[in-house]
Amino acid sequence: MMLTKTHKTLRYLVLVIMAIIIIGPFILGFWTSLLPTADIAKGTLFSTHISFQNYVDAVQQTAIMRYLLNSFVISLLTMAAQLLFCSLGAYAFVFLSFKGRDFLFYVILATMMLPFEAEVIPNFATVRQLNLLNHYAVMVIPFLTSAFGIFMLRQSFRQIPPELKEAADVEGLNHWQFYWRVTLPYARISLFTLAAYSFLESWNQYLWPMLTTFSDKFRPVQDGLRQLQSQETFNNWGMIQASAVIVVIPTLIVLFVGQHYFKDGLNEGATK
Amino acid sequence: MSIELNALGKAYTADNWVLQNVTAHIESGEFFAIVGPSGCGKSTLLRMIAGLIPISTGELQIDGKVATDLPPKDRQLTMVFQSYALFPFLSVTDNVAFGLKARKFPAKEIEERVTKAIKLVNLEEFKDRRPRDLSGGQRQRVALARAIASDAKVCLMDEPLSNLDAQLRIKMRTELRNLQQELGLTVIYVTHDQVEAMTMADHIMVLHDHKIQQIGTPLDIYNRPANTFVASFFGTPRMNLLPARVTADRELTLADTLKLALPKPLPVADYIVGIRPTSLYLLPQGEGEPNAQVKTVEYLGAQILLEAELSDGTPIELTADPDENYRAGDWLSVGIDGNAYIFDHTGEVQFMVEGGRQHASRSHASAQA
Amino acid sequence: MQAEVTPAPKPKVDQSAAISHKRAKGYNLHAGDKYYAFAFLGPSLLVLGTFVFYPMLRTLYLSLFLTNNVGRPTVFVGLKNYIGLLTSSAYQASLQATAIYVIGVVALTLILGLLLAQLAVKKLAGIQWFRTIFSATMGVSVSVAAIFWLFIFSPSIGLFDQIGNLLHLPIVAWLTQPGPAMTAVIISTVWMNLGFTFLILFGALQMVPQPLYEASAIEGASESYQFFHVTIPMISPTLFFTSTVTLIGAFKSFGLIDLMTAGGPNNATNLMVYRVYQDAFLSGNYGIASAESVILAVIIALFTLLQFKFLEKRVTY
């Protein structure tokens, strides 16, 4: 389309305004993380006392690095488990025939409608009885598989041309071999999407870890930040902002590096 | 409405010309084809005329008025796209009515025009269907109906038939041509298919290498190609282009094998001589001195196409009678039996040697005897 | 082993019919797959059974009882928990607050997301930078978003109060007044949602075939006409998908509320999930909290069903 000069300028103006609104909170958070809390409390945001002291304090005085580590462990375990269990489950729904297959699939589909938030009461009782409270396991075991993941991978596996399965049958591959050598490589984009999705989902868990973890040893970042924020009786804003920045930087990096793949994968999921 | 292209040029970045110095006059009611291989800039030129791509240099006139910088909607033309560009969420009727509704025509007039256009392309039965429920040919007709309904007298077409299967394409050629004449449309038609251009157009513009190679009637283009590109682009099977050099006062020797008598002398230099396969003839097998060897034999039905190598190794194609039983490895005696085009070493045409039956090989005399 | 499920091909079948028959069947499935099915599907079924099916039934069951302080059912009360909830003004207020929050979040997220996507889809120098920025909030987790915005909304030192000061506007106590607190929570949620929504809608816009715009431009459509008569219909499936995802996400909001307002002030932002948490884990009313959970689940299930129905009906263009 042809754009006139004024049209173009206007477009850039709106783009810049929107960009400022979007990254404003990031920049403000980052900037204040560099300022002494005393200056922030006085409201002098244009201070020149810039330092990384808040970061040093956050790392030394709080368990922020431990929280990060906990979150990484929990999210990676959840992601790996979901990739395995969801792909196996999806495989069964596409390539295996057994009694009640369609019925089971609809049951699993139906569970996608049930929000985990509405089931925390019995689940809390369950993990307490299983003696899982305050441990990594309590944040991984309930999420070893996901109905959404099975559904998404099933859609993706169904795109595999029947000729491939026929060729594999002729070659004499059994289901394990076909699953491992053909299905997984073929659906790698969907697997990547599910990996990103399940990692982020787990990383962003808030309510469940808040109910089930009580010590810094196992607490993930989301609840770690909550802990910091509520513990700081004197509102140490500089340090809190520094902690938030420490938490957000790894995900931002992952996002920008993986953006290309992620966008494609998301759209694939969205249009299927 | 006539259209005037006046030294049009397009460059996306400085000095990187996609098109340069395109000048042409398109008569009102004429079917004008723009032909060239992919990447020659033909679609760009069409989009410049449509106003979808800004014109870098030169001037465009539509109906005598300068239109170089007009937005597309004010150029009073319509366009049929290769992909048809139908709106998948609209029925056939609504697709055809799209432009009229956008231009806020009165409802009654929209209905009249749409009904008429749909009738013209024989889609009345399908008018409530969505594009996805139509065949390729039917979608093509919807796109045509949309162009017709808009009442613009200029219609741009960008490879409109290339997504159809071969049989339907041939049928649609005739239909398109008839429709164009019935409605008196000025059509600018972009295609990479030389047969399409030859069979439909009043005039053809040949584009290659970002420049116009030749403009002319189909007959002109076929019989008087301006250069080796045009010569080899038009006609199936393709014209043979053989290296030649002057070997006597009025004689060229082609590929060190065939001799061609000239009506007038040529300066001593290297030349390229173009001869269509149909302008070559073969002495009956076993006669004459062999000068070419068959490599492959293709049966085309009424004819066979022989791919052969002249004795110096230059490939050459020629046609023969299917009754003759040629096989790979057979030796042939080839002569010239039709028009030969003399091009200079840059490919520009010099003149044409009208074809009498002149067997120009060394065995000429003995064959005649 | 009975290997063939497809019937043996009859002789003299029209070839095209034979092919379509084979296609319709898809993969050849074998009857001896039970062992595999058990191994492949077992783990998932075990986990879903324990942490999705059982708790669903258990929640339903609990919602019909009064409970003691560790969540064991004591007195069967039938639907009294539900009746009590639906007639209590506090719960009605919570439902109302949730509705305002959800509508505000969905509307603003979609409008702004679409605006960003529409801006970013046109080719301009440097547009890649804007695309990256617009998708940035996708990398922000709920507590980071809450902390950033808490500071922006915080009294006197926060950004809004400082700007207000500069312009001599009346000071707004953002998080301690009901109306502004709701506004603040909505703004923060929308900001957090924008990255994801932008990416999805941007992808959808990019997939609209260019010739549709070219054709409509030639046919006389202005840019705004194109937007409403070409762009919106073309991306409507994605718009619907995005709105459902945003809507369900908004119903489930918890972290942002917990960090920014803790349901206050005066229960103005006490959304449904937060009430479940309060009633169950702070007050120990597990029966009532279970009834609240069931109501929440029903609402979310309805919207999810709606989405499935729509996606099912929709055929790819």
XYZ file of N, CA, C and O in Angstrom, chain B residues 194 214 220-242 272-280 305 315-318 338-343 347 349 351-352:
196
model
N 3.324 -18.464 -23.314
C 3.318 -17.833 -24.637
C 2.130 -18.269 -25.483
O 1.589 -17.497 -26.262
N 9.940 -6.646 -27.190
C 9.220 -6.420 -28.441
C 7.747 -6.226 -28.135
O 7.216 -6.809 -27.197
N 3.313 -10.976 -35.790
C 4.589 -10.252 -35.814
C 5.621 -10.946 -34.957
O 6.764 -11.164 -35.357
N 5.197 -11.214 -33.739
C 6.126 -11.760 -32.762
C 6.652 -13.109 -33.228
O 7.825 -13.415 -33.095
N 5.761 -13.872 -33.824
C 6.165 -15.206 -34.246
C 7.009 -15.149 -35.514
O 8.028 -15.828 -35.617
N 6.589 -14.320 -36.435
C 7.271 -14.303 -37.737
C 8.425 -13.328 -37.831
O 9.279 -13.463 -38.671
N 8.402 -12.312 -36.981
C 9.484 -11.340 -37.049
C 10.032 -11.044 -35.665
O 9.952 -9.921 -35.183
N 10.573 -12.045 -34.970
C 11.100 -11.818 -33.618
C 12.235 -10.808 -33.654
O 13.054 -10.833 -34.569
N 12.250 -9.918 -32.666
C 13.236 -8.844 -32.669
C 14.591 -9.315 -32.174
O 15.601 -8.690 -32.434
N 14.605 -10.385 -31.431
C 15.895 -10.859 -30.920
C 15.804 -12.342 -30.575
O 14.742 -12.955 -30.659
N 16.911 -12.901 -30.161
C 16.941 -14.339 -29.899
C 16.019 -14.717 -28.750
O 15.463 -15.808 -28.719
N 15.844 -13.796 -27.752
C 14.977 -14.145 -26.635
C 13.550 -14.370 -27.125
O 12.942 -15.406 -26.851
N 13.035 -13.377 -27.859
C 11.664 -13.496 -28.353
C 11.555 -14.718 -29.265
O 10.602 -15.489 -29.199
N 12.578 -14.912 -30.099
C 12.544 -16.013 -31.049
C 12.428 -17.352 -30.343
O 11.645 -18.211 -30.737
N 13.176 -17.511 -29.262
C 13.152 -18.821 -28.611
C 12.009 -18.942 -27.624
O 11.629 -20.034 -27.235
N 11.425 -17.799 -27.171
C 10.342 -17.857 -26.188
C 9.029 -18.267 -26.835
O 8.198 -18.924 -26.212
N 8.813 -17.888 -28.075
C 7.540 -18.179 -28.743
C 7.665 -19.356 -29.693
O 8.663 -19.470 -30.410
N 6.642 -20.175 -29.702
C 6.626 -21.325 -30.598
C 7.026 -22.598 -29.885
O 7.960 -22.613 -29.097
N 6.239 -23.646 -30.115
C 6.576 -24.955 -29.580
C 6.627 -25.924 -30.761
O 5.705 -25.917 -31.572
N 7.598 -26.777 -30.912
C 8.849 -26.764 -30.147
C 9.676 -25.504 -30.401
O 9.434 -24.782 -31.365
N 10.628 -25.280 -29.510
C 11.396 -24.040 -29.558
C 12.254 -23.908 -30.823
O 12.675 -24.897 -31.406
N 12.524 -22.654 -31.149
C 13.401 -22.395 -32.290
C 14.830 -22.830 -31.952
O 15.290 -22.654 -30.836
N 15.494 -23.427 -32.925
C 16.909 -23.749 -32.742
C 17.750 -22.501 -32.931
O 17.514 -21.720 -33.859
N 18.706 -22.292 -32.054
C 19.628 -21.162 -32.216
C 21.018 -21.746 -32.421
O 21.574 -22.390 -31.532
N 21.539 -21.552 -33.639
C 22.800 -22.196 -33.973
C 23.888 -21.144 -34.183
O 23.637 -20.097 -34.783
N 24.269 -15.615 -34.868
C 23.417 -16.714 -34.388
C 22.287 -16.838 -35.394
O 21.678 -15.831 -35.779
N 22.022 -18.035 -35.815
C 20.946 -18.236 -36.771
C 19.845 -19.048 -36.109
O 20.092 -20.084 -35.486
N 18.620 -18.492 -36.208
C 17.479 -19.181 -35.618
C 16.666 -19.897 -36.679
O 16.300 -19.291 -37.692
N 16.391 -21.154 -36.456
C 15.569 -21.925 -37.394
C 14.584 -22.752 -36.582
O 14.991 -23.479 -35.664
N 13.297 -22.618 -36.884
C 12.318 -23.421 -36.146
C 12.444 -24.880 -36.574
O 12.766 -25.170 -37.735
N 12.176 -25.803 -35.665
C 12.280 -27.233 -36.000
C 11.446 -27.574 -37.221
O 11.835 -28.430 -38.023
N 10.294 -26.860 -37.373
C 9.448 -27.156 -38.520
C 10.065 -26.644 -39.812
O 9.606 -26.980 -40.905
N 11.087 -25.815 -39.734
C 11.737 -25.296 -40.933
C 12.973 -26.107 -41.310
O 13.797 -25.655 -42.089
N 13.112 -27.243 -40.699
C 14.202 -28.137 -41.081
C 13.575 -29.351 -41.742
O 12.467 -29.751 -41.415
N 9.138 -35.534 -32.447
C 10.170 -34.546 -32.201
C 11.478 -35.283 -31.978
O 11.563 -36.155 -31.116
N 23.446 -29.239 -30.210
C 22.124 -29.872 -30.164
C 21.150 -29.171 -31.101
O 21.211 -27.946 -31.284
N 20.242 -29.933 -31.650
C 19.260 -29.377 -32.576
C 17.978 -30.181 -32.448
O 18.016 -31.377 -32.150
N 16.834 -29.493 -32.577
C 15.563 -30.210 -32.523
C 14.898 -30.136 -33.880
O 14.931 -29.088 -34.535
N 14.289 -31.223 -34.295
C 13.551 -31.187 -35.549
C 12.351 -32.102 -35.489
O 12.272 -32.986 -34.643
N 12.823 -23.528 -44.736
C 11.900 -22.520 -44.223
C 12.679 -21.286 -43.847
O 13.835 -21.126 -44.230
N 12.019 -20.408 -43.053
C 12.663 -19.152 -42.697
C 13.832 -19.368 -41.751
O 13.765 -20.203 -40.858
N 14.888 -18.583 -41.980
C 16.008 -18.566 -41.044
C 16.226 -17.125 -40.621
O 16.112 -16.205 -41.434
N 16.449 -16.924 -39.325
C 16.614 -15.568 -38.800
C 18.061 -15.355 -38.430
O 18.660 -16.145 -37.715
N 18.630 -14.269 -38.949
C 20.040 -13.991 -38.681
C 20.118 -12.963 -37.539
O 19.581 -11.857 -37.653
N 20.726 -13.341 -36.413
C 20.927 -12.421 -35.289
C 22.403 -12.140 -35.154
O 23.240 -13.013 -35.406
N 22.381 -10.862 -30.161
C 21.040 -11.412 -30.226
C 20.048 -10.544 -30.961
O 18.888 -10.914 -31.100
N 18.093 -8.997 -34.082
C 17.848 -9.562 -35.393
C 18.475 -8.669 -36.469
O 18.474 -7.437 -36.360
N 18.351 -9.753 -40.298
C 17.310 -9.915 -41.310
C 16.886 -11.375 -41.352
O 17.438 -12.221 -40.654
N 15.868 -11.608 -42.183
C 15.350 -12.949 -42.266
C 15.631 -13.510 -43.647
O 15.547 -12.781 -44.648
